[in-house]
Amino acid sequence: MDPSLHERLTAWRRHLHAHPGLTLDEGETAAFVVERLRELGVSEIETGVGGHGVVATLRRAGGNRSVGLRADMDALPIQELDETLPWRSTKPGVMHACGHDGHTAALLGAAALLQADPSWSGIIRLVFQPAEEGAGGARHMIQDGLFRRFPMERIFGWHNWPGLSAGVVGVHDSAVMAAGARFEIAFEGHAGHAALPHLTRDPMLGAGHAIVALQSIVARGLDPMKSGVVSVTIAEAGEAQNQVPRRATLKGTARWLEESVGALIETRMREIAHGIAAAYGLQAEVEFRVGVPVTANHPAERDLAARAAAEVAEVVEHMTPAMTGEDFAWFLKEVPGAFVWIGNGPAEGGRELHHPAYDFNDAILPTASGYLAAVAKRALSEG
């Protein structure tokens, strides 16, 4: 990459970091993306796709193949810790703690590289996605006709990965990131004076047993050779210290890498909740809401991605998947594709994802943009 382009991308990335758009509030970011695309000479741009989504199209005569490249744009509701950072967030309680500012800048960089490269022909869709952080942005774009309005045979994406050496591309055989669900279990009892517990039906007792029993799903219900997570992260109950409450609610998240494991977790969760409720004279309500499926690479596209990555960087194959979730998975349900990691460098000092001290490593922008351009060209030229 030309050093001057790297400097521009760095400046754009830092601008995005300083002006983050929270999930579902990415309008300012989308407008910035459109301005930069026009500066690069991209004229075919559609806005408002599935919310604040932007889809730009690059066309070259001589080929009829099509491919999509995706970047996510939204920030997180986190207060930035490093107040000395020159490009720190200017919005209290909002920051790019996951590197979507870098993902967006890298896709703009790929647009610049592809615009200047006469060697390819066909159609390339640049998909700037909103609302990745738990608000269903990928599904909203699909429902708004993403693949109908902007046909593409394949789609590719990436995520920066702290802990992987800067600029190294990690390629997974199949599963990259886990499916995820949010659950809520409510125990309904009978409120009363805490000094007269025999006149109550204590939902706290049920909730306490459930917190422990839910851990048996993975520890004793799941094949040790498979992966799953059940984490209770919120417990809500009570209004007064001398009252047994009427209701106690547990909330948390579950993750898995195989659909059969997700089904097992949900089934056992319901059995445990209702069994405990019956034992203590309570009523149980269980909500289990799947947010994203498993992000799983398609075999041919995984191999294509590895070949493209080798053009611009060191590649590490057969990566172990992570239990984090990624709604790029919904795109992979619609068309073949692949998702890779690009190392962000050491994770020490709070540089891990979703940490208030995280910052994207601008040194990897040439690799990220180069990879996206390379994988697009290969997808257009290879069968």
mmCIF file of N, CA and C in Angstrom, residues 14 40 44-45 54 61 71 79 83 111 128 130 172 186 231 233 247 249 257 320 348 375 380:
data_model
loop_
_atom_site.group_PDB
_atom_site.id
_atom_site.type_symbol
_atom_site.label_atom_id
_atom_site.label_comp_id
_atom_site.label_asym_id
_atom_site.label_seq_id
_atom_site.Cartn_x
_atom_site.Cartn_y
_atom_site.Cartn_z
ATOM 1 N N ARG A 14 -9.053 7.180 12.803
ATOM 2 C CA ARG A 14 -9.012 7.942 14.047
ATOM 3 C C ARG A 14 -10.176 8.935 14.145
ATOM 4 N N LEU A 40 -13.251 8.835 -3.402
ATOM 5 C CA LEU A 40 -12.502 7.781 -4.090
ATOM 6 C C LEU A 40 -13.030 7.509 -5.491
ATOM 7 N N GLU A 44 -21.789 4.629 -7.409
ATOM 8 C CA GLU A 44 -22.985 3.806 -7.198
ATOM 9 C C GLU A 44 -23.090 3.451 -5.720
ATOM 10 N N ILE A 45 -23.842 4.252 -4.982
ATOM 11 C CA ILE A 45 -23.924 4.126 -3.524
ATOM 12 C C ILE A 45 -25.384 4.147 -3.106
ATOM 13 N N VAL A 54 -24.905 1.016 4.364
ATOM 14 C CA VAL A 54 -24.470 1.588 3.097
ATOM 15 C C VAL A 54 -23.954 0.448 2.223
ATOM 16 N N ALA A 61 -16.463 -3.823 -16.745
ATOM 17 C CA ALA A 61 -16.921 -4.644 -17.866
ATOM 18 C C ALA A 61 -15.954 -5.794 -18.104
ATOM 19 N N ALA A 71 -17.961 -4.710 6.177
ATOM 20 C CA ALA A 71 -17.388 -4.115 7.384
ATOM 21 C C ALA A 71 -18.537 -3.688 8.286
ATOM 22 N N GLN A 79 -17.525 3.641 28.312
ATOM 23 C CA GLN A 79 -16.783 4.871 28.537
ATOM 24 C C GLN A 79 -15.294 4.618 28.309
ATOM 25 N N GLU A 83 -7.854 8.745 28.641
ATOM 26 C CA GLU A 83 -8.196 10.143 28.380
ATOM 27 C C GLU A 83 -7.058 10.898 27.702
ATOM 28 N N ALA A 111 -11.625 -0.280 -1.213
ATOM 29 C CA ALA A 111 -12.261 0.426 -2.326
ATOM 30 C C ALA A 111 -11.234 1.235 -3.108
ATOM 31 N N PHE A 128 -21.322 -1.890 4.142
ATOM 32 C CA PHE A 128 -21.017 -1.261 5.429
ATOM 33 C C PHE A 128 -22.229 -1.476 6.328
ATOM 34 N N PRO A 130 -24.599 -1.732 9.732
ATOM 35 C CA PRO A 130 -24.862 -1.166 11.051
ATOM 36 C C PRO A 130 -25.242 -2.255 12.053
ATOM 37 N N HIS A 172 -9.852 -20.235 9.821
ATOM 38 C CA HIS A 172 -10.466 -21.378 10.503
ATOM 39 C C HIS A 172 -10.995 -22.379 9.475
ATOM 40 N N ALA A 186 -37.313 -16.533 35.177
ATOM 41 C CA ALA A 186 -38.007 -15.865 36.280
ATOM 42 C C ALA A 186 -38.695 -16.898 37.162
ATOM 43 N N SER A 231 -23.545 -18.843 31.112
ATOM 44 C CA SER A 231 -23.113 -17.876 32.124
ATOM 45 C C SER A 231 -24.303 -17.070 32.623
ATOM 46 N N THR A 233 -25.311 -13.883 34.409
ATOM 47 C CA THR A 233 -24.603 -12.617 34.590
ATOM 48 C C THR A 233 -25.389 -11.561 35.352
ATOM 49 N N ARG A 247 -40.729 -12.237 43.248
ATOM 50 C CA ARG A 247 -40.163 -12.670 41.972
ATOM 51 C C ARG A 247 -38.647 -12.513 41.988
ATOM 52 N N THR A 249 -35.335 -12.974 39.166
ATOM 53 C CA THR A 249 -35.034 -13.180 37.755
ATOM 54 C C THR A 249 -33.535 -13.343 37.531
ATOM 55 N N LEU A 257 -20.893 -24.087 19.506
ATOM 56 C CA LEU A 257 -20.288 -24.158 18.176
ATOM 57 C C LEU A 257 -20.997 -25.142 17.255
ATOM 58 N N THR A 320 -8.277 -22.172 16.207
ATOM 59 C CA THR A 320 -9.320 -22.601 17.146
ATOM 60 C C THR A 320 -10.390 -21.520 17.225
ATOM 61 N N GLU A 348 -2.194 -7.244 25.932
ATOM 62 C CA GLU A 348 -1.867 -6.803 27.283
ATOM 63 C C GLU A 348 -2.291 -5.340 27.491
ATOM 64 N N VAL A 375 -9.031 -10.894 -1.891
ATOM 65 C CA VAL A 375 -10.054 -11.942 -1.850
ATOM 66 C C VAL A 375 -11.179 -11.622 -2.830
ATOM 67 N N LEU A 380 -13.731 -13.218 -8.004
ATOM 68 C CA LEU A 380 -14.237 -12.888 -9.333
ATOM 69 C C LEU A 380 -13.567 -13.714 -10.440
#
